[in-house]
Short mmCIF file of C-alpha atoms in Angstrom, two decimals:
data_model
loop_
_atom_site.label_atom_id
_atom_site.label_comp_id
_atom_site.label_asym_id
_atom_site.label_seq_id
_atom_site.Cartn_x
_atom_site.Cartn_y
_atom_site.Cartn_z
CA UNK A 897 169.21 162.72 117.80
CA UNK A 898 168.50 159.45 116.42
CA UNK A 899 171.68 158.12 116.90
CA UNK A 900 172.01 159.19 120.58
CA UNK A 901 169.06 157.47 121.37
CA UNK A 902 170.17 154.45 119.46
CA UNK A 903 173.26 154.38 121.70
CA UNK A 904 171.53 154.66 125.06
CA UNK A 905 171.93 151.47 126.72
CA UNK A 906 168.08 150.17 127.99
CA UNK A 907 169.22 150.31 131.47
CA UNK A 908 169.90 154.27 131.62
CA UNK A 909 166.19 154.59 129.09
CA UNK A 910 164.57 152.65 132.44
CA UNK A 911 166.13 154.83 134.49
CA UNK A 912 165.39 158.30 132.65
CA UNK A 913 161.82 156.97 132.44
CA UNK A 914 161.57 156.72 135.99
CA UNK A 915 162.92 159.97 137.21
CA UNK A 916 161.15 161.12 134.65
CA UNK A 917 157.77 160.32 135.92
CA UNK A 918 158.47 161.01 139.48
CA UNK A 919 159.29 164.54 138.46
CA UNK A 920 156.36 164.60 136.74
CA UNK A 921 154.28 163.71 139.44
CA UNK A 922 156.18 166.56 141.45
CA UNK A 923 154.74 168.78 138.85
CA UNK A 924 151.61 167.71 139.53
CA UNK A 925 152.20 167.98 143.00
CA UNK A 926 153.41 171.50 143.44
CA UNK A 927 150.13 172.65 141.03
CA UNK A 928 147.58 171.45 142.81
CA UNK A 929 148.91 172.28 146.20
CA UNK A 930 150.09 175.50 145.54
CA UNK A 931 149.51 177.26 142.21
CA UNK A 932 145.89 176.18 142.16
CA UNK A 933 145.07 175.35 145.68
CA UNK A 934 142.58 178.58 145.79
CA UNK A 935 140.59 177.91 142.52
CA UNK A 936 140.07 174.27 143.94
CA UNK A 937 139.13 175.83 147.52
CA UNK A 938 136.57 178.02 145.93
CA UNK A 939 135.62 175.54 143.63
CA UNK A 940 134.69 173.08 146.45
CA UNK A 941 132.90 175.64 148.02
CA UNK A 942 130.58 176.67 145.29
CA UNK A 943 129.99 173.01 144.81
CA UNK A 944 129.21 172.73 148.90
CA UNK A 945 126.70 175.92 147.96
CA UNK A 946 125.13 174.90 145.01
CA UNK A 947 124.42 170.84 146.59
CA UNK A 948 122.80 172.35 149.68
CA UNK A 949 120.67 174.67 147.38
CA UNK A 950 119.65 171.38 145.09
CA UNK A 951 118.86 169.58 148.71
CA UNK A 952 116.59 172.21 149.98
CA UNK A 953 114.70 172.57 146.96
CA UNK A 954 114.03 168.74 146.35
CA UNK A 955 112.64 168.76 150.41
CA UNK A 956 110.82 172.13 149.67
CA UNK A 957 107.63 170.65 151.09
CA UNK A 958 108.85 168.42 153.57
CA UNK A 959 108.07 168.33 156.68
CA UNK A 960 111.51 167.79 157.52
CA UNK A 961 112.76 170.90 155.56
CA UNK A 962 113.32 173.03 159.14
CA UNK A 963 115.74 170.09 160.91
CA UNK A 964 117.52 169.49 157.25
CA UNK A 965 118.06 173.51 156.45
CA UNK A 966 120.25 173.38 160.12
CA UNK A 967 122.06 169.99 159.08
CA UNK A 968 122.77 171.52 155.86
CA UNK A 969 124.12 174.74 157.61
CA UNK A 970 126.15 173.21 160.30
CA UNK A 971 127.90 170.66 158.03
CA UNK A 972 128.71 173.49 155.33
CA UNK A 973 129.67 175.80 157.65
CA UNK A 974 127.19 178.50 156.08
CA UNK A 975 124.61 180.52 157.06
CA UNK A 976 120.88 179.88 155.32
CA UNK A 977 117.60 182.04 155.02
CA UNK A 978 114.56 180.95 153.46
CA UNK A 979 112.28 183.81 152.35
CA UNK A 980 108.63 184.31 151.42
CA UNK A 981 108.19 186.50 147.96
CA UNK A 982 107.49 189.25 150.00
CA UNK A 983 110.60 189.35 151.88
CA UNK A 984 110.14 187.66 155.11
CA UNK A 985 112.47 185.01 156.71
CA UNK A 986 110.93 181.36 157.34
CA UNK A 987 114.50 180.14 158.17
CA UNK A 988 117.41 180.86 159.73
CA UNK A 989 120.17 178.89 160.66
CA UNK A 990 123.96 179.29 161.01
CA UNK A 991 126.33 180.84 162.90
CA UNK A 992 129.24 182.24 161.14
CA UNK A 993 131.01 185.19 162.41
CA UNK A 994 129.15 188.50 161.43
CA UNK A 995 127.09 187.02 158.70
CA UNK A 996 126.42 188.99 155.71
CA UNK A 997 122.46 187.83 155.62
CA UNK A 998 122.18 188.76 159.27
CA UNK A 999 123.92 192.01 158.14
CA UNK A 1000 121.66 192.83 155.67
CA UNK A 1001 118.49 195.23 155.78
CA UNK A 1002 115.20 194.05 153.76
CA UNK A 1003 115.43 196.19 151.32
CA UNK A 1004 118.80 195.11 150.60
CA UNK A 1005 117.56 190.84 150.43
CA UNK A 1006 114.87 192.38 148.22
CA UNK A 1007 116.90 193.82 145.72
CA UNK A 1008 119.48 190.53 146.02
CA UNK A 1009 116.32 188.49 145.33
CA UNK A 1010 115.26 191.00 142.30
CA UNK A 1011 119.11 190.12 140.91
CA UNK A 1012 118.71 186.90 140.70
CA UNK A 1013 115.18 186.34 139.01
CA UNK A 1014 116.61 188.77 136.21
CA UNK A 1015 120.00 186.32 136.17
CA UNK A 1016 117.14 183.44 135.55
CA UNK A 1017 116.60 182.88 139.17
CA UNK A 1018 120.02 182.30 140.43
CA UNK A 1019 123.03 184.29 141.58
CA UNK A 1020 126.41 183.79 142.74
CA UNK A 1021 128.10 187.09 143.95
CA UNK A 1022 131.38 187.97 145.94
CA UNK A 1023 132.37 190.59 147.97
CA UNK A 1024 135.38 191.54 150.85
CA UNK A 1025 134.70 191.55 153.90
CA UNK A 1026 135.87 194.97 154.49
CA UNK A 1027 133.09 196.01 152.90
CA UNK A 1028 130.91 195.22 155.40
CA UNK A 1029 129.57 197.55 157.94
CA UNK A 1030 131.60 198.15 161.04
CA UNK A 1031 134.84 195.82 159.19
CA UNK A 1032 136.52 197.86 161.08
CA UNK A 1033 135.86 196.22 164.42
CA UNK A 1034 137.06 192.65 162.93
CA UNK A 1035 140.64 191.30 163.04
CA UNK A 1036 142.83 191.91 160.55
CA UNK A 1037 142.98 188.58 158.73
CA UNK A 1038 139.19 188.67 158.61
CA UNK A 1039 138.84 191.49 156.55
CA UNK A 1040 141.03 189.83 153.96
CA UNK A 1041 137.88 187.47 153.78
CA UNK A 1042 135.59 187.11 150.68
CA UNK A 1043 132.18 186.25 151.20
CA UNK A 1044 129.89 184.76 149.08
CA UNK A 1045 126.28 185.17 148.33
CA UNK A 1046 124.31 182.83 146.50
CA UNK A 1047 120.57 183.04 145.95
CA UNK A 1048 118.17 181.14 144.09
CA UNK A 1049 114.58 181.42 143.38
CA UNK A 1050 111.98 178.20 144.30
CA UNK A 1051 108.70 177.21 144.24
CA UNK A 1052 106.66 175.14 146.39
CA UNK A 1053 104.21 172.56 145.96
CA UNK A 1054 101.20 175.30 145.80
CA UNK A 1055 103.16 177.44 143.38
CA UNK A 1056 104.73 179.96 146.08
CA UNK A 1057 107.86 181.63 145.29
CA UNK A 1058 110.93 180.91 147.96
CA UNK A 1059 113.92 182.24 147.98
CA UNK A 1060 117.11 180.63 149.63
CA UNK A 1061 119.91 182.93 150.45
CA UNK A 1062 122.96 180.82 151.35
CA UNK A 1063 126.33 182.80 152.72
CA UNK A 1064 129.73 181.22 153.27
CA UNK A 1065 132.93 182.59 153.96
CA UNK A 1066 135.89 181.85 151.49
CA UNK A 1067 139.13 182.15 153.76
CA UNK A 1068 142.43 183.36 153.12
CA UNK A 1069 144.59 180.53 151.66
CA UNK A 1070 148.15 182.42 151.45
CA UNK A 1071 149.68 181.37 154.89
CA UNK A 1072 148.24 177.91 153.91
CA UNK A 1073 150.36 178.17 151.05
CA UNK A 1074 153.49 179.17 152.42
CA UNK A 1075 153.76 176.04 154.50
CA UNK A 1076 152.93 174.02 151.93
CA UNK A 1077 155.72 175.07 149.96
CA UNK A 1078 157.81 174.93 152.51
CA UNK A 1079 156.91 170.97 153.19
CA UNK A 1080 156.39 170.41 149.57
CA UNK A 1081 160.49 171.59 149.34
CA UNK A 1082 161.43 169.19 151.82
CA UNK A 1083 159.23 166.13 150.21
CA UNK A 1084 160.73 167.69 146.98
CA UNK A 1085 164.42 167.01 147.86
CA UNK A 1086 163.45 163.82 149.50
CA UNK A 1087 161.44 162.31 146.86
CA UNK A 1088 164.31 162.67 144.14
CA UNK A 1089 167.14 161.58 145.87
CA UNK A 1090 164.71 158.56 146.67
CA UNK A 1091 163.17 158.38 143.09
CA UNK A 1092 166.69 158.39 141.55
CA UNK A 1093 167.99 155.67 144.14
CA UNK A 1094 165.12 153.40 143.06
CA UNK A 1095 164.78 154.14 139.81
CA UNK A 1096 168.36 153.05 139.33
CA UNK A 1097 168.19 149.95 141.02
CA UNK A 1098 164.74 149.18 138.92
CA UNK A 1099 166.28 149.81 135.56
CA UNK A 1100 169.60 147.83 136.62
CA UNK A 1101 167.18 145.01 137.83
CA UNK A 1102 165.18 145.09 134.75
CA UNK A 1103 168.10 145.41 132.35
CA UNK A 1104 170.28 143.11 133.91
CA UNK A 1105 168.99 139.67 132.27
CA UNK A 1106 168.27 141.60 128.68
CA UNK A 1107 171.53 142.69 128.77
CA UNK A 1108 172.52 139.09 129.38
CA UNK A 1109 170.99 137.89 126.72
CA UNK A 1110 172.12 140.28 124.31
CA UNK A 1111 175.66 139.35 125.22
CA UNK A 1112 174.64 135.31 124.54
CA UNK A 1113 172.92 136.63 121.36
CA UNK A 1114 175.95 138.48 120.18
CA UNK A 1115 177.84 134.94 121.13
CA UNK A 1116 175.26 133.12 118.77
CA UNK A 1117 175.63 135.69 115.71
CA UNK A 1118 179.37 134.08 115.88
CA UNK A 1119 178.58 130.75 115.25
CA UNK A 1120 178.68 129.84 119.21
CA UNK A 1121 175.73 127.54 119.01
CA UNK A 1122 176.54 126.11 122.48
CA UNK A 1123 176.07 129.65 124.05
CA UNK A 1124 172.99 129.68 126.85
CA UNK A 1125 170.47 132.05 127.25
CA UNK A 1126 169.19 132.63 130.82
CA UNK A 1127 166.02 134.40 131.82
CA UNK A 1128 165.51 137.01 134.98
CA UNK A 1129 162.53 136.32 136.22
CA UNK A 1130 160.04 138.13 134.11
CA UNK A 1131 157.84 135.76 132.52
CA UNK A 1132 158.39 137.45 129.27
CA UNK A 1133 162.44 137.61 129.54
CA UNK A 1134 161.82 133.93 130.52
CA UNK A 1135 159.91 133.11 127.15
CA UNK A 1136 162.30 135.06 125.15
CA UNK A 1137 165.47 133.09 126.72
CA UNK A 1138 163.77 129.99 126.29
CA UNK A 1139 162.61 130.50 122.63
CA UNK A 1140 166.46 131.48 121.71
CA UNK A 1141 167.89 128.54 123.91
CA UNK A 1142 165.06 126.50 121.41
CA UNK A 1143 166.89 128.76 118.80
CA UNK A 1144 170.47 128.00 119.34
CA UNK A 1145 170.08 123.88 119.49
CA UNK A 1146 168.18 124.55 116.28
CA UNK A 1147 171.32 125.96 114.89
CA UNK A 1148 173.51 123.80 116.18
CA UNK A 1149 171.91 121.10 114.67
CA UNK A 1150 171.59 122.60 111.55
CA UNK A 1151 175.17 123.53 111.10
CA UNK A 1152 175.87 119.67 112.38
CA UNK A 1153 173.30 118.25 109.56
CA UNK A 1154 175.06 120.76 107.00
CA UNK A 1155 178.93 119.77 108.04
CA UNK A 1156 177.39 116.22 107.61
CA UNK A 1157 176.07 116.77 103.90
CA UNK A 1158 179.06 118.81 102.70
CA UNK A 1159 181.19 115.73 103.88
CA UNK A 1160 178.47 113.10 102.41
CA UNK A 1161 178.37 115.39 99.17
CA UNK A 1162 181.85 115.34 99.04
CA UNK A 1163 182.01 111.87 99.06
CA UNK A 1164 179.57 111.32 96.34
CA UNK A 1165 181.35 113.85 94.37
CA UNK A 1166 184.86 112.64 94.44
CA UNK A 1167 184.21 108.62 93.66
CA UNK A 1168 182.76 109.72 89.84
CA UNK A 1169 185.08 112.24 89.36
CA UNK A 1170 188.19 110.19 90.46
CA UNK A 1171 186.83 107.02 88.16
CA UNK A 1172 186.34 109.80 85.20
CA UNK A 1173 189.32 111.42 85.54
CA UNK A 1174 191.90 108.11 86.41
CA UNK A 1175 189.86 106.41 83.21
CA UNK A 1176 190.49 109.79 80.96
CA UNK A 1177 194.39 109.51 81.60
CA UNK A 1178 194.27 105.73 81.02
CA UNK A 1179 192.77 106.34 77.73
CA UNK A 1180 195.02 109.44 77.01
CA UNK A 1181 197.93 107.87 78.29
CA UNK A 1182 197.63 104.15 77.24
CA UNK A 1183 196.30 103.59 73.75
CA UNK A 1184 195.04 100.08 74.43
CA UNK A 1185 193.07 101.28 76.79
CA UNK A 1186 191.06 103.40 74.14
CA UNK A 1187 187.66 101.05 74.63
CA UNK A 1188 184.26 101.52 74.17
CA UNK A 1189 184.20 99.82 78.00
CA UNK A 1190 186.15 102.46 79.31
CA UNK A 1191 184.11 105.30 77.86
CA UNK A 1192 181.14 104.04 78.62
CA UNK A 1193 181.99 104.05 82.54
CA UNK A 1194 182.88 107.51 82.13
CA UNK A 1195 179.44 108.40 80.54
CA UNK A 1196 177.45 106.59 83.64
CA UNK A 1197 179.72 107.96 85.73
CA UNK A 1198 179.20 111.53 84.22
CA UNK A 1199 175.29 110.97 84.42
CA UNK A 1200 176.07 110.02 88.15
CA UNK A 1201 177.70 113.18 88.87
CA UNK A 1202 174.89 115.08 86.91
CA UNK A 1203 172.12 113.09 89.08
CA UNK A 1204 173.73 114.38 92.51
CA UNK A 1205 174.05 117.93 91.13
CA UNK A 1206 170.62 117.95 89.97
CA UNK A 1207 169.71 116.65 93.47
CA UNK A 1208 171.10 119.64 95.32
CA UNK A 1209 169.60 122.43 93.13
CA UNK A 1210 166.43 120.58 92.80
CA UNK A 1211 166.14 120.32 96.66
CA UNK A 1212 167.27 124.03 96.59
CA UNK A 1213 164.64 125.84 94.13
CA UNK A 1214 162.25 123.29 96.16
CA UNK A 1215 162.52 125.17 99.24
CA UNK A 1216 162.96 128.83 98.52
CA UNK A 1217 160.11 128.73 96.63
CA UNK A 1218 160.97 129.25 93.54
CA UNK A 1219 160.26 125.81 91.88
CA UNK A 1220 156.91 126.38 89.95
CA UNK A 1221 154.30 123.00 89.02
CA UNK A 1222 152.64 122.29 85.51
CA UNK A 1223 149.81 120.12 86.63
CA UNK A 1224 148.03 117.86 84.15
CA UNK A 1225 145.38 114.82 84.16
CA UNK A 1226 148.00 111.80 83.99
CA UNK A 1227 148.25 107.94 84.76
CA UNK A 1228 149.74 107.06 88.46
CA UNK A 1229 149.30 103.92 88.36
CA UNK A 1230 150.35 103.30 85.08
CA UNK A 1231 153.73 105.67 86.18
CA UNK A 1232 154.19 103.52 89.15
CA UNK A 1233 154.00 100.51 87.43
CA UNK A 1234 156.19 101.60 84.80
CA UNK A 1235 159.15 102.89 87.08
CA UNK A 1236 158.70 99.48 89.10
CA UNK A 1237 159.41 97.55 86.02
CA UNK A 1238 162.50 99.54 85.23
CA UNK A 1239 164.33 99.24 88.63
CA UNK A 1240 163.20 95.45 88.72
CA UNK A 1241 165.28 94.66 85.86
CA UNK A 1242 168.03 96.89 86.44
CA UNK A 1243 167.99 95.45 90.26
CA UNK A 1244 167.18 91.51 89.68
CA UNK A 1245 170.80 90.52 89.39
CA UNK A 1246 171.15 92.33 92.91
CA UNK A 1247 168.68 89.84 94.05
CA UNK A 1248 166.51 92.65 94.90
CA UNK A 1249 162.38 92.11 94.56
CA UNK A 1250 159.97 94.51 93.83
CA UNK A 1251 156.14 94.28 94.14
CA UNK A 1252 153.46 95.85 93.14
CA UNK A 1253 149.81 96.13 94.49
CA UNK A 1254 147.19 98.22 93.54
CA UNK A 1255 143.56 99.50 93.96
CA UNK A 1256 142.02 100.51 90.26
CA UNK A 1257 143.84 102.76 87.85
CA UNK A 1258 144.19 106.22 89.51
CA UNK A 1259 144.58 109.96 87.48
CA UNK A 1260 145.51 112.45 89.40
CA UNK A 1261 145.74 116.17 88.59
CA UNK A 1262 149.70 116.69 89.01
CA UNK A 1263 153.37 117.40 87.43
CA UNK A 1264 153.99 114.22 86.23
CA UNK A 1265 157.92 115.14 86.12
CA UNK A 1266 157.87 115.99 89.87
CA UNK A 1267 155.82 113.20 91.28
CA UNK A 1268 157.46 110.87 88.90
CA UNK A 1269 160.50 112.36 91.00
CA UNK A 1270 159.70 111.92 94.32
CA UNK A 1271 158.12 108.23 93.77
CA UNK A 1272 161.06 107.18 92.26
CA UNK A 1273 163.33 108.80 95.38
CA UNK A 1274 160.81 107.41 97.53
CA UNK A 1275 161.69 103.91 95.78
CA UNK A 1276 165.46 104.40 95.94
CA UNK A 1277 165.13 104.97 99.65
CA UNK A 1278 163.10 101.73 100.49
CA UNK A 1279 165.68 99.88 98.11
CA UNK A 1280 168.52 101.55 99.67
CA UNK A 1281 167.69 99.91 103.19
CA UNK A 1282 165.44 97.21 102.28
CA UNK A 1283 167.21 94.81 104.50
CA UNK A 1284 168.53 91.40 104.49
CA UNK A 1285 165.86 89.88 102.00
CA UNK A 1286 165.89 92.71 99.36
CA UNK A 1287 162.27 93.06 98.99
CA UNK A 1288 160.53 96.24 98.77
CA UNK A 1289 156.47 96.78 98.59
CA UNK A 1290 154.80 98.91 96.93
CA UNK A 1291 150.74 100.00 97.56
CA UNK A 1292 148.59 102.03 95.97
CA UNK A 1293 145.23 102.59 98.11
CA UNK A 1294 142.05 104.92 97.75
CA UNK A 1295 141.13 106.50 101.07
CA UNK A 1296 137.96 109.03 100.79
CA UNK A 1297 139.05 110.93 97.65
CA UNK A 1298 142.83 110.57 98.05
CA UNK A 1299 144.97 108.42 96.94
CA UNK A 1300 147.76 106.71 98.93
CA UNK A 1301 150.87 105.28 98.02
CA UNK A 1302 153.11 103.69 100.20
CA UNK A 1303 157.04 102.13 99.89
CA UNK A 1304 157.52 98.81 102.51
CA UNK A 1305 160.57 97.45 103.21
CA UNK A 1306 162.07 95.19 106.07
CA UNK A 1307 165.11 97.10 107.03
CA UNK A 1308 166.39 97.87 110.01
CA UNK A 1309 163.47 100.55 110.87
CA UNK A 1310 164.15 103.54 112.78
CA UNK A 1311 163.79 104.87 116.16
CA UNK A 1312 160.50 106.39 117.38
CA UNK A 1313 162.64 109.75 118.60
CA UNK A 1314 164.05 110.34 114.70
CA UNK A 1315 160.58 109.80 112.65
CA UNK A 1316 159.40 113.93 113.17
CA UNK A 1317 162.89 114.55 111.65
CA UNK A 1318 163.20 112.32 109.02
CA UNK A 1319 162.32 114.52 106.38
CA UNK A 1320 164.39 117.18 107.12
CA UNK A 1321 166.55 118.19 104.48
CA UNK A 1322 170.50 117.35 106.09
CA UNK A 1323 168.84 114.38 108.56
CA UNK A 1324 170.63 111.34 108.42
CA UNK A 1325 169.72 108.21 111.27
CA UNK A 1326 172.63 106.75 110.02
CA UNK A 1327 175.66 108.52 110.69
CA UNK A 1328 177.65 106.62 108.29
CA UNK A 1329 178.32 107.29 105.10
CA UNK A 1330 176.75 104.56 103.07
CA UNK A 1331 177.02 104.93 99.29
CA UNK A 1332 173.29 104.86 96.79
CA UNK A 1333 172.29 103.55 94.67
CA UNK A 1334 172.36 106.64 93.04
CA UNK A 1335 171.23 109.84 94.47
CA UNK A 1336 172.70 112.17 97.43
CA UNK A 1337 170.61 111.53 100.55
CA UNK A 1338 167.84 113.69 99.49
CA UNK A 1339 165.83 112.08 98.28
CA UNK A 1340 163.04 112.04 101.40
CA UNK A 1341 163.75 115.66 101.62
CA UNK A 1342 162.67 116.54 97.65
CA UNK A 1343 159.50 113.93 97.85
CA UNK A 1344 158.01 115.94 101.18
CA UNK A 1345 158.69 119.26 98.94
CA UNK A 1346 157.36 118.27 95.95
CA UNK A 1347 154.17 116.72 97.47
CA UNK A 1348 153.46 119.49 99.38
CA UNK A 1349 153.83 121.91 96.72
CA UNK A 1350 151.34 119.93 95.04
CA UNK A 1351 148.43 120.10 98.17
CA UNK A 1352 149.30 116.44 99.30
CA UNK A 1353 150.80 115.01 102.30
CA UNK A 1354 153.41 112.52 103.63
CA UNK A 1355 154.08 110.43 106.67
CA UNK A 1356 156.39 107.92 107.76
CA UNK A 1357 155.62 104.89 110.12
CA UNK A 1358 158.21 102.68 111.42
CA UNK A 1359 160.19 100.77 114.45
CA UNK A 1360 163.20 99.18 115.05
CA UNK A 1361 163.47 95.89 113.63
CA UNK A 1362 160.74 95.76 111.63
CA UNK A 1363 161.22 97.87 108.85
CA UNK A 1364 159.62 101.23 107.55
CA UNK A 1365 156.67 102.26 105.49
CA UNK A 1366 157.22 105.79 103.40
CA UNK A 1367 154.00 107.10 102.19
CA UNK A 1368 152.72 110.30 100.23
CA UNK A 1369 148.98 111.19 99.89
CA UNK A 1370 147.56 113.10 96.67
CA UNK A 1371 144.26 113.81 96.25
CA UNK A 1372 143.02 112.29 92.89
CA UNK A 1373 141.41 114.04 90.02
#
C-alpha cells in the first residue's frame, strides 16, 4: 500500500482529495436533507415550544403578557392556554386546525396538568391525530399528523400556580422527502461531473510548477548546475524555486572553485615530485651527481610535498568537525614575534621586510599548534601578495578584552564584491595560478577554521590599490 501511494503522482493525490471532499459533502448533504430531515423538523419544533414557554414565564407578570402570548402563538404557529391551578383558562390564542387544547374537556387539562407536576412540572407528550375525536371528519393527510402537547407548571409574582399548555402540529415530512431526493439526484449528478471537472483542472494547476521543478531538480542531481527553477505563482512554490535557483549557482560555483583547486593542487603537486624524481634518476643514473646538494633539494622538496598534503587534510578534519583543540595559557606575542623573526631571515635576501608592532605581552587561553598555524598562513598570505615594496605589517592590539592581530600589506587589494568570499575554502580572486611560497592556497581558509573553533573571529578589510589588512580576534586569558 505504501508503495502505491509512493507512486501516485501529486497531481492525481490533488485530484482524489478533491472529489473526495465534494463527495463528502454529498454525504452530508443527502443526511441532513433526507435521512434526518424529520428528527431536525421535530427538533426545531420542540425548540420553537420550549423558547415560547421560557418567554411567557420570564413576562409572567407583565402587563404585556396577553399581546405577547398571541405574538408568541401566531409566529409559532401554535395554539396557547394559560390556566389558573384550578383549571380555568386566562388565555387563549391560536388558531390551528382542530386544536387538541380546544378539544379537550377540563377534566382532561386537569389530569395533563397533574402529569406534569409529577414529571417535575413539565411535560412533552405526542399523540396522532387520528386519535382525536371526530378524526374521521379530517382529510386524509391530516390524520397522519402528530400533535404535540407540552405543559409546564409556573408561578407568579404572588406565588400562584399557572399552567401553560402549548399545542403544535408536527406535519408529515415524507412527500417533502421524496422531492428532495429527487432534486438532491439531479444536484447529485451535476455536482460530480462538475467537482471532477474542477478538481482536475485544480490539481493540474497546482501540480504543474512542482512538477516543473522536480524535473529541474532531477536535472541538478546530474551535475546540471545551469538548470533553472521557475515558480507558479504560489508564494510558497515561488520561495522554494528561488531558494533552489540560490541552490544551483551555489553549486555551480562550488564545483567551479573545486575544478580550480584540483588543477591548482595539481600543480603544486607535480613541480616537487618532478624535481624529486628527475634528481633521484640523476643520482641513480649519473654517479657524479651523487651530492649532498642534490639530496638536500630532494629533502626540501619532500617537506614541500608533505606541507601541501598536510594542508588539504588539515583544512579537511577542520571542517567536518572532527579536528579537536588542546587549549593552554601560552605567549602570543612572544609566538608572533618568534615566527616573524624566522621568515625575516629566511625572506631578507628576497628583499622582503617584516615589522612588528605590539601592545604589551598578551596570553591567551589557546592551541598553541593551531594558532601558531593560522598566524603563520595568515603571514604567508600577506607575504605572498605584499606588493611591489615587499613589506608586510604586523599589529597586535587590545580591544575590550580581546586581542587583535592584524597582517598589512600593500598589494594589489581586492575588490569590494570578493571580500564576503574570501575565506571560502576553493576562493581564489586571482584566477591564475601563482606559485607560494609554500603552502596550497589554503591557507585563509584553515586560519577562519581554526579561529573559530577556538571562539574568536576574523575579518578582512581591503580595496583595490591599496592593499589588504587580514585580521583574527581571540579573546585573551
Amino acid at each position: 500500500m505504501k508503495s502505491i501511494r509512493k507512486s501516485i503522482s501529486i497531481k492525481w493525490k490533488i485530484y482524489l482529495l478533491l472529489l473526495g471532499f465534494s463527495a463528502l459533502l454529498l454525504v452530508v448533504l443527502w443526511l441532513s436533507q433526507v435521512a434526518f430531515l424529520d428528527r431536525f423538523y421535530r427538533a426545531v419544533k420542540v425548540a420553537e415550544i420550549r423558547g415560547g414557554a421560557a418567554s411567557i414565564e420570564r413576562n409572567l407578570d407583565s402587563p404585556e403578557l396577553a399581546a405577547l402570548v398571541e405574538r408568541t402563538a401566531a409566529g409559532s404557529e401554535v395554539c396557547i392556554e394559560l390556566l389558573s391551578e384550578n383549571g380555568r383558562t386566562q388565555h387563549s390564542y391560536g388558531d390551528l386546525r382542530d386544536c387538541a387544547l380546544h378539544s379537550m374537556r377540563p377534566l382532561e387539562k386537569l389530569r395533563l396538568l397533574a402529569a406534569a407536576r409529577e414529571n417535575g412540572g413539565e411535560l412533552m407528550t405526542y399523540y396522532d391525530r387520528e386519535n382525536l375525536r371526530d378524526a374521521r371528519f379530517l382529510p386524509a393527510d391530516t390524520r397522519r399528523q402528530r400533535t404535540i402537547l407540552y405543559a409546564r407548571i409556573l408561578e407568579n409574582g404572588e406565588g400562584e400556580a399557572v399552567a401553560v399548555l402549548i399545542n403544535s402540529v408536527i406535519a408529515p415530512v415524507e412527500a417533502t422527502v421524496r422531492t428532495l431526493r429527487i432534486q438532491l439526484l439531479y444536484i447529485t449528478g451535476f455536482l460530480l461531473v462538475f467537482s471532477a471537472v474542477l478538481a482536475f483542472l485544480l490539481a493540474k494547476k497546482v501540480s504543474r510548477p512542482i512538477e516543473r521543478i522536480n524535473e529541474s531538480a532531477k536535472a541538478l542531481a546530474k551535475g546540471d548546475y545551469g538548470t533553472s527553477f521557475s515558480g507558479g505563482g504560489y508564494r510558497e512554490v515561488d520561495e522554494l524555486a528561488d531558494t533552489l535557483n540560490h541552490t544551483a549557482r551555489e553549486l555551480g560555483k562550488v564545483e567551479s572553485l573545486r575544478q580550480e583547486l584540483i588543477a591548482n593542487i595539481s600543480h603544486d603537486l607535480r613541480t616537487p615530485l618532478t624535481l624529486i624524481g628527475g634528481y633521484a634518476e640523476a643520482m641513480c643514473d649519473l654517479p657524479g651527481e651523487m651530492s649532498v646538494e642534490n639530496a638536500r633539494i630532494i629533502v626540501a622538496e619532500t617537506k614541500r610535498l608533505t606541507t601541501l598534503v598536510n594542508d588539504v587534510l588539515d583544512i579537511s578534519k577542520l571542517q567536518s568537525g572532527m579536528q579537536q583543540i588542546h587549549p593552554a595559557p601560552y605567549n602570543l606575542t612572544g609566538s608572533i614575534r618568534g615566527m616573524v623573526e624566522r621568515l625575516s631571515a629566511l625572506l631578507k635576501k628576497e628583499g622582503y621586510t617584516i615589522d612588528f608592532l605590539w601592545e604589551g605581552e598578551v596570553t591567551v587561553d589557546a592551541d598553541e599548534s593551531q594558532i601558531s598555524q593560522a598566524l603563520y598562513n595568515l603571514l604567508i598570505n600577506g607575504i605572498n601578495y605584499a606588493g611591489a615594496d615587499k613589506r608586510v605589517t604586523v599589529r597586535q592590539t587590545l580591544e575590550d578584552g580581546w586581542v587583535k592581530v592584524s597582517v598589512e600589506d600593500n598589494g594589489e587589494g581586492i575588490g569590494e564584491e570578493h571580500l564576503p568570499y574570501i575565506w571560502d575554502r576553493y576562493f581564489k580572486v586571482d584566477k591564475t595560478h601563482r606559485r607560494a611560497v609554500t603552502g596550497t592556497g589554503l591557507g585563509l581558509s584553515i586560519v577562519k577554521s581554526v579561529v573559530e573553533l577556538h571562539g574568536g573571529r576574523v575579518g578582512v578589510e581591503s580595496k583595490p590599490g591599496e592593499g589588504s589588512v587580514f585580521w583574527i580576534g581571540l579573546r585573551m586569558k
